[in-house]
mmCIF file of N, CA, C and O in Angstrom:
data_model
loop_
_atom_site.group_PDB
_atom_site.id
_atom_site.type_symbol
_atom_site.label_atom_id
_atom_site.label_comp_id
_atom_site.label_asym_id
_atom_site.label_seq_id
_atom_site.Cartn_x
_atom_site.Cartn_y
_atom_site.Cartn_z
ATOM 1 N N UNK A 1 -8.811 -33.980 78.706
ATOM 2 C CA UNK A 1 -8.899 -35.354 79.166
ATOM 3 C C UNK A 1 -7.737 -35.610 80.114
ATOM 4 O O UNK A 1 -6.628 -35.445 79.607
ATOM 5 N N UNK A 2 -7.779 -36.051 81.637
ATOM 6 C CA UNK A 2 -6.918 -36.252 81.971
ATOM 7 C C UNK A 2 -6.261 -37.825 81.985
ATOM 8 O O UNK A 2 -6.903 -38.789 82.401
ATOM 9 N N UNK A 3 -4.994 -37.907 81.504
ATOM 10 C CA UNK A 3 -4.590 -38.868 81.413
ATOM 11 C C UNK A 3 -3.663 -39.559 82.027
ATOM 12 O O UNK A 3 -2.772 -38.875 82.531
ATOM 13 N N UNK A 4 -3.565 -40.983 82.180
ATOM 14 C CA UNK A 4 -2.335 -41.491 83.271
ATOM 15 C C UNK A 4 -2.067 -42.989 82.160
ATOM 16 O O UNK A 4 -3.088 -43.599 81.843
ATOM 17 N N UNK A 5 -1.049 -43.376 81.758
ATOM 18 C CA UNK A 5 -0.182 -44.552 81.440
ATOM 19 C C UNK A 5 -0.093 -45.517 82.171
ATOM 20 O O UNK A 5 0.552 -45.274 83.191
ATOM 21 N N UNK A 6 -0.492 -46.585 82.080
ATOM 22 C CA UNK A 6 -0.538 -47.644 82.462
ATOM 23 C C UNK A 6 -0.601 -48.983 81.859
ATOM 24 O O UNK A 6 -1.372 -49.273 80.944
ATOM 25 N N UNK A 7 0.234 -49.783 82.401
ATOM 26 C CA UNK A 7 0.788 -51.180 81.067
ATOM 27 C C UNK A 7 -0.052 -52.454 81.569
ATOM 28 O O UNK A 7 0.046 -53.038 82.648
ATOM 29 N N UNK A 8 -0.801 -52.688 80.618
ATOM 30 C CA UNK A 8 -1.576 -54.260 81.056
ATOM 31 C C UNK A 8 -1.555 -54.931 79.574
ATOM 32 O O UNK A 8 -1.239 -54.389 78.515
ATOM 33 N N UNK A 9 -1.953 -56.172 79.790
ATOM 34 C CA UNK A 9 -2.507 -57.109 78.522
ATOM 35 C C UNK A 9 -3.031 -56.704 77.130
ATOM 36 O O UNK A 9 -2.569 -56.895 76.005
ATOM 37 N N UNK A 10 -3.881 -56.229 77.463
ATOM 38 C CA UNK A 10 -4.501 -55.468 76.232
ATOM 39 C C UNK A 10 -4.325 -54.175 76.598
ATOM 40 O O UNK A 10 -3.870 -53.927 77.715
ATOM 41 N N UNK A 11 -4.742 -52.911 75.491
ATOM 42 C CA UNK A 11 -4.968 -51.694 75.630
ATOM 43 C C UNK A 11 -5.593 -51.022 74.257
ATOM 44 O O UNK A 11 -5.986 -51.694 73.303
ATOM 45 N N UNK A 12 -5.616 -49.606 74.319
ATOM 46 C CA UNK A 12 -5.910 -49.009 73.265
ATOM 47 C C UNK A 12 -4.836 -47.937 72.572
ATOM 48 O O UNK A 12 -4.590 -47.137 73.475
ATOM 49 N N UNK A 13 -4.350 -47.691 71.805
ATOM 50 C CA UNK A 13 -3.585 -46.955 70.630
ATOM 51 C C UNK A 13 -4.284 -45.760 70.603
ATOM 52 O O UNK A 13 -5.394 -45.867 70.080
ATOM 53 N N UNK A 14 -3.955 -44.530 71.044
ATOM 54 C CA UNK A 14 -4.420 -43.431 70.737
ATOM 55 C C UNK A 14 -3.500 -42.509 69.970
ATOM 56 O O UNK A 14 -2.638 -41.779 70.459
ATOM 57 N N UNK A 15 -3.838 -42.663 68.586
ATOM 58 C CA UNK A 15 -2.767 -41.291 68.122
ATOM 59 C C UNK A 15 -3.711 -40.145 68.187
ATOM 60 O O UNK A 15 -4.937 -40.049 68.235
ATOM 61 N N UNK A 16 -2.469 -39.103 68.169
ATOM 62 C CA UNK A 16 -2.565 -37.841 68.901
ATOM 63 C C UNK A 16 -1.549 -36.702 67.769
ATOM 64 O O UNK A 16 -0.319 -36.713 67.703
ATOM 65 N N UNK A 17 -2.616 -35.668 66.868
ATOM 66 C CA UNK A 17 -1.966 -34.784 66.073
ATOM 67 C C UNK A 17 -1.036 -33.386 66.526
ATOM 68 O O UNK A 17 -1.116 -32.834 67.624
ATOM 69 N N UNK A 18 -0.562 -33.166 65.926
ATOM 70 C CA UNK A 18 0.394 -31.803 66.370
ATOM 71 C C UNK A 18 -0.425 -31.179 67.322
ATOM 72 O O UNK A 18 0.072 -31.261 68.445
ATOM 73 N N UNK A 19 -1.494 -30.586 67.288
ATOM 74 C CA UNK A 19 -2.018 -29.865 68.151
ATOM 75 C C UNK A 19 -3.163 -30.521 69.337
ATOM 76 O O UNK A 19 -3.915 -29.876 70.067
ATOM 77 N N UNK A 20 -3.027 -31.774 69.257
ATOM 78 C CA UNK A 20 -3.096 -32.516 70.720
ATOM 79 C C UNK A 20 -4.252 -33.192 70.391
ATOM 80 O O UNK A 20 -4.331 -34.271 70.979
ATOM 81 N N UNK A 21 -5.282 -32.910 69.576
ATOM 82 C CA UNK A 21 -6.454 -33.789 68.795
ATOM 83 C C UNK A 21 -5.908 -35.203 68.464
ATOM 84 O O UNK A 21 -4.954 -35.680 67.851
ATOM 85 N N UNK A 22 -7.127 -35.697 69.269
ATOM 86 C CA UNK A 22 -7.425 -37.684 68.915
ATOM 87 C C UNK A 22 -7.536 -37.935 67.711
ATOM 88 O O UNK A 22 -8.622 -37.544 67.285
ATOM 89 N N UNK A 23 -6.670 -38.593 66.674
ATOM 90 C CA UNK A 23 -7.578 -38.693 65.301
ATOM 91 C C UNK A 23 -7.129 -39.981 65.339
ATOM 92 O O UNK A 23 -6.335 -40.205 64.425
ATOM 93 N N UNK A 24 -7.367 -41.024 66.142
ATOM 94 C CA UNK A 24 -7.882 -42.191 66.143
ATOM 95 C C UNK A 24 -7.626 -42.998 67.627
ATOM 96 O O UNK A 24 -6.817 -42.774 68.527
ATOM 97 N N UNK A 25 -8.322 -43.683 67.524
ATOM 98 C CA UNK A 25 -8.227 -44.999 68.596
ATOM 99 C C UNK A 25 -7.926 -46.206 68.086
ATOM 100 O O UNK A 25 -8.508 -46.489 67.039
ATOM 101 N N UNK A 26 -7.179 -46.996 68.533
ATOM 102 C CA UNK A 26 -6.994 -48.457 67.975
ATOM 103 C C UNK A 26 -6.988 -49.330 69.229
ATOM 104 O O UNK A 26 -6.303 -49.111 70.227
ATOM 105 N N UNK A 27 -8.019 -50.568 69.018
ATOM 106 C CA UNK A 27 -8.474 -51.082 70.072
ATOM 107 C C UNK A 27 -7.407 -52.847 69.833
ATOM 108 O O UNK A 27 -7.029 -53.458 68.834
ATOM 109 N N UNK A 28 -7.293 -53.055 71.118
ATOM 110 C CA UNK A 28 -6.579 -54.425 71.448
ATOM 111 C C UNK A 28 -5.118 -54.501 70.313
ATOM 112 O O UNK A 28 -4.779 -55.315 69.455
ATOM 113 N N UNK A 29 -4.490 -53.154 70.853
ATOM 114 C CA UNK A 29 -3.191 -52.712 70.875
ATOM 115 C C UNK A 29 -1.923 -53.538 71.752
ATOM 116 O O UNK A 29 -1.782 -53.468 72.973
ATOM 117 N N UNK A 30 -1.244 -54.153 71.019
ATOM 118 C CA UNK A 30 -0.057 -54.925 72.227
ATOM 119 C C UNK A 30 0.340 -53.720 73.265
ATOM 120 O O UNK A 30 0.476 -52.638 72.693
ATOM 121 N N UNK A 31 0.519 -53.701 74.457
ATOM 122 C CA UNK A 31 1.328 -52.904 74.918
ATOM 123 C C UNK A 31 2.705 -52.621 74.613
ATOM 124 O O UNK A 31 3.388 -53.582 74.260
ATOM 125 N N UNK A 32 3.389 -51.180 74.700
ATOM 126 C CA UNK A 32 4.849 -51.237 74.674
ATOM 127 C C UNK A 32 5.286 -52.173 73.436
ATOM 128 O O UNK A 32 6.218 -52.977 73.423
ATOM 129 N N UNK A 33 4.156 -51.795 72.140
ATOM 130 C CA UNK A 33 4.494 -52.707 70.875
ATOM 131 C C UNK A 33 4.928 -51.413 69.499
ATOM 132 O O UNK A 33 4.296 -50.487 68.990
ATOM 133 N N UNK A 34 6.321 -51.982 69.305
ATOM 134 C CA UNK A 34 6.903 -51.155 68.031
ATOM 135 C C UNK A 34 5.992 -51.449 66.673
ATOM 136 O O UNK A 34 5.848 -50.608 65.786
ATOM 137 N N UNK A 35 5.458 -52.644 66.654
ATOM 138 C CA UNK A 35 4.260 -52.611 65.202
ATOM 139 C C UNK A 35 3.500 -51.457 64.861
ATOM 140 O O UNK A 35 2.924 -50.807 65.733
ATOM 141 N N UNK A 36 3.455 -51.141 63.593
ATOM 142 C CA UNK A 36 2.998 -50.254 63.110
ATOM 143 C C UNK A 36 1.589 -50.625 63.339
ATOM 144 O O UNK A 36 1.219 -51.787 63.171
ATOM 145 N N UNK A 37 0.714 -49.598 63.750
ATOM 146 C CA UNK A 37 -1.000 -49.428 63.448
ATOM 147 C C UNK A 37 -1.568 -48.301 62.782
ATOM 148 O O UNK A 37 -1.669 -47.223 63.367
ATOM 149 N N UNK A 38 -2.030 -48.500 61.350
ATOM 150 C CA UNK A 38 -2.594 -47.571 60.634
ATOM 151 C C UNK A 38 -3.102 -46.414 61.403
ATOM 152 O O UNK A 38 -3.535 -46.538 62.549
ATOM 153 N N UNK A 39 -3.057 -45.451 60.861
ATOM 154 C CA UNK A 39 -3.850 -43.686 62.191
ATOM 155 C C UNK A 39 -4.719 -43.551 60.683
ATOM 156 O O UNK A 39 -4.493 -43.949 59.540
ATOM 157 N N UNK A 40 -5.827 -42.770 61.334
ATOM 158 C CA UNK A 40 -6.900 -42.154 60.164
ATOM 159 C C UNK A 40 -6.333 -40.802 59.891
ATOM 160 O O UNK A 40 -7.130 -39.920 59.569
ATOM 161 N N UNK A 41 -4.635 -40.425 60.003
ATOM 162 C CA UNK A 41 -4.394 -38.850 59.762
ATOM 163 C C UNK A 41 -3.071 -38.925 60.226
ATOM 164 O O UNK A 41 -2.672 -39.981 60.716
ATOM 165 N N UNK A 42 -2.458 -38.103 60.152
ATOM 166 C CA UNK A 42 -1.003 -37.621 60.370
ATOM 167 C C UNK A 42 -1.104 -37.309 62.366
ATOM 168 O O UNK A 42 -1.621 -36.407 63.025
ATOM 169 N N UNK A 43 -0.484 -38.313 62.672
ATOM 170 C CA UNK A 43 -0.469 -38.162 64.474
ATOM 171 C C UNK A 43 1.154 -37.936 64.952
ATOM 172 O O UNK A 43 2.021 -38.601 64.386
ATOM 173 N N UNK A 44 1.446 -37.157 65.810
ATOM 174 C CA UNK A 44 2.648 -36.365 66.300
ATOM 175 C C UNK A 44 2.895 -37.395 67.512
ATOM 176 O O UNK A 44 4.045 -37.418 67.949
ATOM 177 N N UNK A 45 2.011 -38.193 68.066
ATOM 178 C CA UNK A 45 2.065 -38.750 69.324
ATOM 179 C C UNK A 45 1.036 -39.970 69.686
ATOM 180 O O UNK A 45 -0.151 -39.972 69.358
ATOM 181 N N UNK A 46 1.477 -40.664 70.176
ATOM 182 C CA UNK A 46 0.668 -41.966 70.836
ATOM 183 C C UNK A 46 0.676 -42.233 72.510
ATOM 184 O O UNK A 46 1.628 -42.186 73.289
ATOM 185 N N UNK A 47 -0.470 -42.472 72.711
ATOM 186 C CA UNK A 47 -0.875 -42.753 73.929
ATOM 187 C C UNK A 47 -1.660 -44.089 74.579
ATOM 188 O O UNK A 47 -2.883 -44.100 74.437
ATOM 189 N N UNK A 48 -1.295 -44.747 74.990
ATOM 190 C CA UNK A 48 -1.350 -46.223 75.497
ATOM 191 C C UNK A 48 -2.515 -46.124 77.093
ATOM 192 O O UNK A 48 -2.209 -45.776 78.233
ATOM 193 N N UNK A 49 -3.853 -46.581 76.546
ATOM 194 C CA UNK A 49 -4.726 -46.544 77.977
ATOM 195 C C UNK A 49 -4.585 -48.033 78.271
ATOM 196 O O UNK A 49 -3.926 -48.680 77.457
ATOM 197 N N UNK A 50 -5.059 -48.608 79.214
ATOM 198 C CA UNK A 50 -5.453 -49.690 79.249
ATOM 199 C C UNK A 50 -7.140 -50.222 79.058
ATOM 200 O O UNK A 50 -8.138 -49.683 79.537
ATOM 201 N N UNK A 51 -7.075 -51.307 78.298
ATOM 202 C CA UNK A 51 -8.346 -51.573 77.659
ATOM 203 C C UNK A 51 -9.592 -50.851 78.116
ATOM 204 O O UNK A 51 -9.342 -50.005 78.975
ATOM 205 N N UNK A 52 -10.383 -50.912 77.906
ATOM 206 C CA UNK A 52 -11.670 -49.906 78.328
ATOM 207 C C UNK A 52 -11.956 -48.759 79.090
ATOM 208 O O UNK A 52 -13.000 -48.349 79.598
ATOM 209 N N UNK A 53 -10.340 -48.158 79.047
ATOM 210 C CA UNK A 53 -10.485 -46.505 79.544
ATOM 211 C C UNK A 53 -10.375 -45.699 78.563
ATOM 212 O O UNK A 53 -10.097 -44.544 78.885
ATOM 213 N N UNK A 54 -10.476 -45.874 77.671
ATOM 214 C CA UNK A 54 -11.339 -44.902 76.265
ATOM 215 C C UNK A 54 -12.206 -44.448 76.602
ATOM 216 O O UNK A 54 -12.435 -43.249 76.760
ATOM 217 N N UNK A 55 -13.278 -45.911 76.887
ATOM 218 C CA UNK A 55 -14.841 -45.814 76.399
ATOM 219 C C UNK A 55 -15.251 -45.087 78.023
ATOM 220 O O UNK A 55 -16.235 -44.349 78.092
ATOM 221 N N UNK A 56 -14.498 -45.346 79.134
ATOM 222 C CA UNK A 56 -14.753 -45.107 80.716
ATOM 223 C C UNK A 56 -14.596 -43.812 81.078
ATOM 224 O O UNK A 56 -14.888 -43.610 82.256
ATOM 225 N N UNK A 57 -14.009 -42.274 80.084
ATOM 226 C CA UNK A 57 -13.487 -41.167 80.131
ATOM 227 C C UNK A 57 -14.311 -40.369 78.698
ATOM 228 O O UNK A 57 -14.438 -39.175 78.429
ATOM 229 N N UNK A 58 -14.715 -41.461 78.060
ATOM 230 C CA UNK A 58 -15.166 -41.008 76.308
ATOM 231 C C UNK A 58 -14.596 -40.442 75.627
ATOM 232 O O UNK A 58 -14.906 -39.456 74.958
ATOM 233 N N UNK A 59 -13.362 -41.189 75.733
ATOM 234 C CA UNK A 59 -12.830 -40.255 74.373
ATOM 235 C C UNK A 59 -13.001 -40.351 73.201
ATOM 236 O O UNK A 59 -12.981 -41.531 72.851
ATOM 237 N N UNK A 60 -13.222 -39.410 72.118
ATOM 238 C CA UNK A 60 -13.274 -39.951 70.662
ATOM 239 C C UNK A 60 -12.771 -39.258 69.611
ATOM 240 O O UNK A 60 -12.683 -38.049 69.822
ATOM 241 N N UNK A 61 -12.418 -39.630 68.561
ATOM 242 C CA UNK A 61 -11.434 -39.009 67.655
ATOM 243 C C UNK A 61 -12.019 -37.427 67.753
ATOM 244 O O UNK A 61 -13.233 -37.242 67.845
ATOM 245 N N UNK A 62 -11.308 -36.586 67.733
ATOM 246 C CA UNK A 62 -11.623 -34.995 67.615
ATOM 247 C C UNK A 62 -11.599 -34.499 69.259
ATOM 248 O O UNK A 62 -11.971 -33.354 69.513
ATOM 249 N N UNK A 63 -11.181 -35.336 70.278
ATOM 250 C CA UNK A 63 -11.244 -34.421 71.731
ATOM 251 C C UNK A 63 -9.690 -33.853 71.603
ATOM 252 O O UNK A 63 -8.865 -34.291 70.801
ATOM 253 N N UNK A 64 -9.494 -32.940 72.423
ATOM 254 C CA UNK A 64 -8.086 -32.536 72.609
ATOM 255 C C UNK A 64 -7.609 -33.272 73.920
ATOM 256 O O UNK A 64 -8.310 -33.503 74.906
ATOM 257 N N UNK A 65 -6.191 -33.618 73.730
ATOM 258 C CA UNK A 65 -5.381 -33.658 74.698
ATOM 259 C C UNK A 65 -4.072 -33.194 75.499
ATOM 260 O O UNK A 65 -2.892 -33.261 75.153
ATOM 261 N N UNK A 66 -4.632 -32.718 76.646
ATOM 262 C CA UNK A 66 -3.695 -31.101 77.581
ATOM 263 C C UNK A 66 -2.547 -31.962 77.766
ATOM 264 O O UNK A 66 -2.448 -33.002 78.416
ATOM 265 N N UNK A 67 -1.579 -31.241 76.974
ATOM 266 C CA UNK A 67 0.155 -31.175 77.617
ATOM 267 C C UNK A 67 0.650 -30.334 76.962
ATOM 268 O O UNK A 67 0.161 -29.676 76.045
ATOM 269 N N UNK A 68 1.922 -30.307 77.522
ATOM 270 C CA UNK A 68 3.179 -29.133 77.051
ATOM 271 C C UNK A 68 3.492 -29.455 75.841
ATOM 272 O O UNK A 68 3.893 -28.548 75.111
ATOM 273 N N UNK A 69 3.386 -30.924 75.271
ATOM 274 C CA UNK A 69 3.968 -31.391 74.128
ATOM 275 C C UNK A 69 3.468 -30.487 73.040
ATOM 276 O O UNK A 69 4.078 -29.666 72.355
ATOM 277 N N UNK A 70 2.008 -30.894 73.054
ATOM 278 C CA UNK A 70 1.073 -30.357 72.253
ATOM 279 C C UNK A 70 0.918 -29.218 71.889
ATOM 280 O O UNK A 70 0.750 -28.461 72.846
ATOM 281 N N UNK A 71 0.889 -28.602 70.648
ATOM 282 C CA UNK A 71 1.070 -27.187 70.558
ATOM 283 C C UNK A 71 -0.430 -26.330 70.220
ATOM 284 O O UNK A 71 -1.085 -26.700 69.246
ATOM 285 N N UNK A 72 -0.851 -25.349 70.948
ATOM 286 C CA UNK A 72 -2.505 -25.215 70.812
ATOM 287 C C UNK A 72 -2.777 -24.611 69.537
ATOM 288 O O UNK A 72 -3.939 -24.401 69.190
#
């Protein structure tokens, strides 16, 4: 999935497990917000889209996501 960061009004919460798998989305996420949001699993990383570029790319819990962070 390629991805780019970007800060608006609303967005979506994507945690992201050790090995780079979506195991959740959380929709109408504050931006740049320290509040905790429940994950359906143990996530290594979070990723901030802006509102309806989830659903505009399809991502859904179980896709992988490419970076260095991520360990395959």
């Amino acid at each position: 999935i390629p991805l780019r960061l970007v800060g608006s009004e609303m967005c979506k919460e994507t945690d992201i497990d050790p090995k780079g798998r979506i195991v959740s989305i959380a929709s109408h996420a504050t931006p740049f917000s320290e509040a905790p949001i429940p994950s359906n699993g143990a996530a290594n990383g979070v990723l901030e889209l802006r509102a309806g570029r989830a659903a505009e790319i399809n991502a859904q819990p179980g896709d992988k996501v490419l970076h260095p962070y991520f360990k395959p």
